[in-house]
């Protein structure tokens, strides 16, 4: 079976990580798959893709007309049995081409809970959802927001490659980053308008009023990174760190004590899954698919968006009660290991294609 992924870009992000993990799973699967991927060469951050059994094709995504013609050329050349698209633009264009090239279209553009942002996307989404054979998302909440019909929707939770987990605390990276505090709270999320970094800062400043042995670390790039970096006062640089986009995410998680995510709405957050797989207690705020991940007081803690006081109180409680922190971390790991294994997500994917 020939599968063509149309990814557009593979920068650091949750959706992109989903693509990589799925391709890794297919590459190691016993079935006879020939996997191709089309992407923009200027939007590639995952070098590990080049070590997999996948054929990579680079094209420019600048012009929709040229893109349409490039897709026609590749469809004729590759003759895929399945085309899986990962953005609304590529899903729409490949929906138009579907009947001429007779492939099964799997549209995977739904990875959040915000809904369509304008009338153009709304109309495109309705057309995609009608034409596509299946619409795949990673949360029930996202499917509901985008109004995907039951007979078309498939929810496959993110698969996580357990080999990425760093079981040994990496003090070398901690020292390299100049982090000297006893405790570390990490938030792995791109610095964008969808992530509530204002609450992240409020939490850090509130906790600082009570104790001075915690560093708050942000890991992720994004359009608002520089803006937030400049809002930090000189005296706050000791305990608030915006590291930007770096490669040592797993190493940072290894020496962190709590995984934090402040956001407005989420689908299924890769960051939350990573925290859980590293056996870290999780604190999150926001709505959407987070309730599919976190059972409050059982495998983590979930608060309303912007509730920095409750988050601050819970951080202090977990730092003071290490037995509670350890137990919540174990609970979160057991939940994630059962629900988000890479083999399970690949098997579910293979089943419906």
Coordinates of C-alpha atoms in Angstrom, one line a residue:
X1 CA 0.0 0.0 0.0
X2 CA 1.3 3.4 -1.0
X3 CA 0.6 6.2 1.6
X4 CA 1.3 9.9 0.8
X5 CA 1.5 12.3 3.7
X6 CA 1.1 16.0 2.7
X7 CA 2.5 17.8 5.7
X8 CA 3.3 21.3 4.4
X9 CA 5.7 21.9 7.3
X10 CA 7.5 20.0 10.1
X11 CA 8.5 22.7 12.5
X12 CA 8.6 22.0 16.3
X13 CA 5.0 21.6 17.4
X14 CA 2.4 19.1 18.6
X15 CA 0.8 18.3 15.2
X16 CA 4.2 17.9 13.6
X17 CA 5.3 15.5 16.4
X18 CA 2.1 13.4 15.7
X19 CA 3.2 13.1 12.0
X20 CA 6.7 12.0 12.9
X21 CA 5.5 9.4 15.5
X22 CA 3.0 8.0 13.0
X23 CA 5.6 7.7 10.3
X24 CA 8.0 6.0 12.7
X25 CA 5.3 3.6 13.7
X26 CA 4.5 2.7 10.1
X27 CA 8.1 2.3 9.3
X28 CA 8.5 -0.4 11.9
X29 CA 5.1 -2.0 11.2
X30 CA 5.0 -5.5 9.7
X31 CA 2.6 -4.5 6.9
X32 CA 3.9 -3.6 3.4
X33 CA 3.7 0.2 3.4
X34 CA 5.5 2.5 1.0
X35 CA 5.4 5.9 2.7
X36 CA 6.0 9.2 0.9
X37 CA 5.8 12.7 2.4
X38 CA 5.5 16.1 0.7
X39 CA 6.7 19.2 2.6
X40 CA 8.3 22.6 2.3
X41 CA 12.1 22.3 2.6
X42 CA 12.2 25.6 4.5
X43 CA 9.9 24.3 7.2
X44 CA 11.7 21.2 8.4
X45 CA 13.0 20.8 11.9
X46 CA 12.8 17.1 12.5
X47 CA 16.1 15.7 11.2
X48 CA 15.1 12.2 12.5
X49 CA 12.7 11.9 9.5
X50 CA 15.7 11.4 7.3
X51 CA 16.7 8.2 9.2
X52 CA 13.3 6.6 8.5
X53 CA 12.2 4.4 5.6
X54 CA 10.2 7.2 3.9
X55 CA 10.6 9.0 0.6
X56 CA 10.7 12.8 1.0
X57 CA 9.6 15.2 -1.7
X58 CA 10.2 19.0 -1.4
X59 CA 7.9 21.5 -3.0
X60 CA 7.1 25.2 -2.4
X61 CA 3.8 26.0 -0.8
X62 CA 3.8 29.7 -1.6
X63 CA 1.3 29.7 -4.5
X64 CA -2.0 27.8 -4.3
X65 CA -2.2 27.5 -8.1
X66 CA 1.4 26.2 -8.4
X67 CA 0.7 23.9 -5.4
X68 CA -2.3 22.5 -7.1
X69 CA -0.3 21.7 -10.3
X70 CA 2.5 20.2 -8.2
X71 CA 0.1 17.9 -6.4
X72 CA -1.3 16.7 -9.7
X73 CA 2.3 15.9 -10.9
X74 CA 3.1 13.9 -7.7
X75 CA -0.3 12.1 -7.7
X76 CA 0.3 10.9 -11.2
X77 CA 3.9 9.9 -10.4
X78 CA 3.3 8.2 -7.0
X79 CA -0.2 6.8 -7.6
X80 CA -1.0 6.6 -3.8
X81 CA -3.7 4.4 -2.3
X82 CA -4.1 6.7 0.6
X83 CA -3.5 10.5 0.9
X84 CA -3.4 11.9 4.4
X85 CA -3.4 15.7 4.6
X86 CA -2.5 17.7 7.7
X87 CA -3.7 21.3 7.1
X88 CA -7.0 22.8 5.9
X89 CA -5.3 24.2 2.7
X90 CA -3.8 20.8 1.7
X91 CA -7.0 19.0 2.7
X92 CA -9.1 21.3 0.5
X93 CA -6.8 21.0 -2.6
X94 CA -6.5 17.2 -2.3
X95 CA -10.3 17.0 -1.9
X96 CA -10.7 18.7 -5.3
X97 CA -8.3 16.2 -6.9
X98 CA -9.6 13.1 -5.2
X99 CA -12.0 11.9 -7.9
X100 CA -9.5 12.2 -10.7
X101 CA -6.9 10.1 -9.0
X102 CA -9.1 7.6 -7.0
X103 CA -7.3 7.6 -3.7
X104 CA -8.7 7.3 -0.2
X105 CA -8.5 10.8 1.4
X106 CA -7.8 11.0 5.2
X107 CA -8.1 14.6 6.3
X108 CA -6.2 15.2 9.6
X109 CA -6.4 19.0 9.8
X110 CA -8.2 19.1 13.1
X111 CA -5.7 19.3 16.0
X112 CA -7.3 22.0 18.2
X113 CA -10.6 23.1 19.7
X114 CA -10.8 26.7 18.3
X115 CA -13.1 26.0 15.3
X116 CA -13.0 27.7 12.0
X117 CA -11.4 31.2 12.2
X118 CA -13.2 32.7 9.1
X119 CA -15.9 32.1 6.6
X120 CA -13.4 30.8 4.0
X121 CA -12.1 28.1 6.3
X122 CA -15.7 27.3 7.3
X123 CA -16.7 26.6 3.7
X124 CA -13.5 24.7 3.0
X125 CA -14.0 22.6 6.1
X126 CA -17.6 21.7 5.1
X127 CA -16.4 20.6 1.7
X128 CA -13.5 18.6 3.1
X129 CA -15.7 16.9 5.6
X130 CA -18.1 15.9 2.9
X131 CA -15.5 14.7 0.3
X132 CA -13.0 13.0 2.6
X133 CA -13.3 9.3 3.3
X134 CA -12.3 9.9 6.9
X135 CA -11.6 12.9 9.1
X136 CA -9.1 12.1 11.7
X137 CA -8.5 14.1 14.9
X138 CA -6.8 13.6 18.2
X139 CA -9.7 14.6 20.5
X140 CA -13.4 14.2 20.7
X141 CA -13.6 17.9 21.8
X142 CA -12.0 19.0 18.5
X143 CA -14.4 16.9 16.4
X144 CA -17.4 18.4 18.2
X145 CA -16.2 21.9 17.7
X146 CA -15.6 21.4 13.9
X147 CA -18.9 19.5 13.7
X148 CA -17.6 16.4 12.0
X149 CA -20.3 13.8 11.5
X150 CA -20.1 10.6 13.4
X151 CA -19.9 8.3 10.3
X152 CA -16.8 10.3 9.1
X153 CA -14.9 11.0 12.3
X154 CA -12.1 8.9 13.8
X155 CA -10.3 9.9 16.9
X156 CA -6.8 8.5 17.3
X157 CA -4.9 9.7 20.3
X158 CA -1.3 10.8 19.9
X159 CA 1.2 8.0 19.9
X160 CA 4.3 8.5 22.0
X161 CA 7.6 6.8 21.4
X162 CA 8.7 5.7 24.9
X163 CA 12.3 5.4 23.7
X164 CA 12.5 9.2 23.8
X165 CA 12.2 9.2 27.6
X166 CA 15.3 10.3 29.5
X167 CA 15.2 8.2 32.7
X168 CA 18.4 9.7 34.1
X169 CA 18.4 13.3 35.3
X170 CA 20.6 15.3 33.0
X171 CA 22.4 17.8 35.3
X172 CA 24.8 18.6 32.5
X173 CA 22.1 20.3 30.5
X174 CA 20.8 22.0 33.7
X175 CA 24.2 23.4 34.4
X176 CA 24.6 24.5 30.8
X177 CA 21.4 26.4 31.0
X178 CA 22.5 28.1 34.2
X179 CA 19.6 26.8 36.3
X180 CA 20.7 26.5 39.9
X181 CA 17.4 26.4 41.8
X182 CA 16.4 23.2 43.7
X183 CA 13.1 22.9 41.8
X184 CA 12.1 23.5 38.2
X185 CA 8.6 24.0 36.7
X186 CA 8.5 23.6 32.9
X187 CA 6.0 24.7 30.3
X188 CA 6.6 23.2 26.9
X189 CA 4.6 25.2 24.4
X190 CA 5.1 27.6 21.5
X191 CA 4.8 31.2 22.6
X192 CA 1.7 32.1 20.6
X193 CA -1.6 33.8 21.2
X194 CA -3.2 30.4 21.8
X195 CA -1.0 29.7 24.9
X196 CA -1.7 31.8 28.0
X197 CA 1.8 32.9 28.8
X198 CA 0.4 35.8 30.7
X199 CA -0.9 33.4 33.3
X200 CA 2.4 31.5 33.2
X201 CA 4.1 34.7 34.3
X202 CA 1.5 35.5 36.9
X203 CA 2.0 32.0 38.4
X204 CA 5.8 32.5 38.5
X205 CA 5.5 35.9 40.2
X206 CA 2.9 34.7 42.7
X207 CA 5.0 31.6 43.7
X208 CA 8.1 33.9 44.0
X209 CA 6.4 35.9 46.7
X210 CA 6.4 32.7 48.9
X211 CA 9.7 31.0 48.0
X212 CA 12.9 31.6 46.1
X213 CA 14.0 28.0 45.2
X214 CA 12.0 27.5 42.0
X215 CA 12.8 28.3 38.4
X216 CA 10.0 28.6 35.8
X217 CA 11.2 27.5 32.4
X218 CA 9.4 28.0 29.0
X219 CA 10.5 25.8 26.1
X220 CA 9.2 26.7 22.7
X221 CA 9.5 29.2 19.9
X222 CA 6.8 31.3 18.4
X223 CA 5.8 34.8 17.2
X224 CA 5.4 36.2 20.7
X225 CA 8.6 34.8 22.2
X226 CA 10.6 38.1 21.9
X227 CA 7.6 40.1 23.3
X228 CA 7.4 37.9 26.4
X229 CA 11.2 37.8 26.8
X230 CA 11.3 41.6 27.0
X231 CA 8.5 41.8 29.6
X232 CA 10.7 40.0 32.1
X233 CA 12.4 42.4 34.5
X234 CA 16.1 42.1 35.1
X235 CA 15.6 40.9 38.7
X236 CA 13.2 38.2 37.4
X237 CA 15.7 36.6 35.0
X238 CA 17.0 34.5 37.9
X239 CA 13.7 32.5 38.1
X240 CA 11.9 33.0 34.8
X241 CA 13.6 31.6 31.7
X242 CA 12.3 31.7 28.1
X243 CA 14.6 29.3 26.3
X244 CA 13.0 29.4 22.9
X245 CA 13.1 26.5 20.5
X246 CA 15.8 24.0 21.6
X247 CA 16.5 20.3 21.1
X248 CA 17.0 19.2 24.7
X249 CA 13.3 19.0 25.6
X250 CA 13.5 15.5 27.1
X251 CA 16.7 16.4 29.0
X252 CA 14.9 19.4 30.6
X253 CA 11.9 17.2 31.5
X254 CA 14.3 14.8 33.2
X255 CA 15.3 17.4 35.8
X256 CA 11.9 19.2 36.1
X257 CA 9.6 18.6 39.0
X258 CA 6.2 19.7 37.6
X259 CA 4.9 20.0 34.1
X260 CA 2.7 23.1 33.5
X261 CA 0.5 24.1 30.6
X262 CA -1.5 27.4 30.6
X263 CA -3.7 27.7 27.6
X264 CA -7.1 28.8 26.3
X265 CA -8.2 25.7 24.5
X266 CA -6.3 22.5 23.7
X267 CA -6.9 19.4 21.6
X268 CA -4.8 16.6 22.9
X269 CA -1.6 18.3 24.1
X270 CA 1.7 16.5 23.3
X271 CA 3.3 18.4 26.1
X272 CA 0.9 16.9 28.7
X273 CA 1.5 13.4 27.3
X274 CA 5.3 14.0 27.5
X275 CA 5.0 15.2 31.1
X276 CA 3.0 12.1 32.0
X277 CA 5.4 9.7 30.3
X278 CA 8.2 11.3 32.3
X279 CA 6.2 10.7 35.5
X280 CA 5.8 14.4 36.3
X281 CA 2.8 15.7 38.1
X282 CA 0.8 17.8 35.6
X283 CA -1.0 21.1 36.2
X284 CA -3.0 22.6 33.3
X285 CA -5.6 25.3 32.7
X286 CA -8.0 25.8 29.9
X287 CA -10.7 23.8 28.1
X288 CA -11.2 21.5 25.1
X289 CA -9.5 18.2 25.0
X290 CA -7.7 18.6 28.3
X291 CA -10.5 16.8 30.1
X292 CA -9.8 13.7 28.0
X293 CA -6.3 13.8 29.4
X294 CA -6.6 14.9 33.0
X295 CA -8.8 13.6 35.8
X296 CA -8.5 16.3 38.4
X297 CA -6.8 15.1 41.6
X298 CA -6.1 11.7 40.1
X299 CA -3.5 11.9 37.4
X300 CA -3.1 15.7 37.4
X301 CA -4.8 19.0 38.2
X302 CA -7.0 21.0 35.8
X303 CA -8.1 24.6 36.5
X304 CA -10.0 27.3 34.7
X305 CA -8.0 29.4 32.2
X306 CA -6.3 32.3 34.0
X307 CA -6.7 30.9 37.5
X308 CA -3.1 31.6 38.5
X309 CA -3.9 31.6 42.3
X310 CA -5.1 28.0 42.3
X311 CA -2.2 26.9 40.1
X312 CA 0.3 28.7 42.4
X313 CA -1.2 27.0 45.5
X314 CA -1.1 23.6 43.9
X315 CA 2.6 24.1 42.8
X316 CA 3.5 24.9 46.4
X317 CA 1.5 22.0 47.7
X318 CA 3.3 19.6 45.4
X319 CA 6.7 21.0 46.2
X320 CA 6.1 20.6 49.9
X321 CA 4.5 17.2 49.6
X322 CA 7.0 15.1 47.6
X323 CA 5.0 11.9 48.2
X324 CA 1.9 13.4 46.7
X325 CA 3.9 14.7 43.7
X326 CA 5.5 11.2 43.2
X327 CA 2.1 9.4 43.4
X328 CA 0.4 11.8 40.9
X329 CA 3.4 11.4 38.6
X330 CA 3.0 7.6 38.8
X331 CA -0.7 7.8 38.1
X332 CA -0.1 10.1 35.1
X333 CA 2.5 7.7 33.7
X334 CA 0.2 4.7 34.0
X335 CA -2.6 6.5 32.3
X336 CA -0.4 7.8 29.4
X337 CA 1.4 4.6 28.9
X338 CA -1.9 2.7 28.5
X339 CA -3.6 5.3 26.3
X340 CA -0.9 6.9 24.2
X341 CA 1.4 4.1 23.2
X342 CA 2.8 4.4 19.7
X343 CA 2.0 0.8 18.8
X344 CA -1.7 1.4 19.8
X345 CA -2.1 4.5 17.7
X346 CA -0.4 2.8 14.7
X347 CA -2.6 -0.2 15.0
X348 CA -5.7 2.0 15.1
X349 CA -4.5 3.9 12.0
X350 CA -3.7 0.7 10.1
X351 CA -7.2 -0.7 11.0
X352 CA -9.2 2.0 9.2
X353 CA -6.9 2.6 6.2

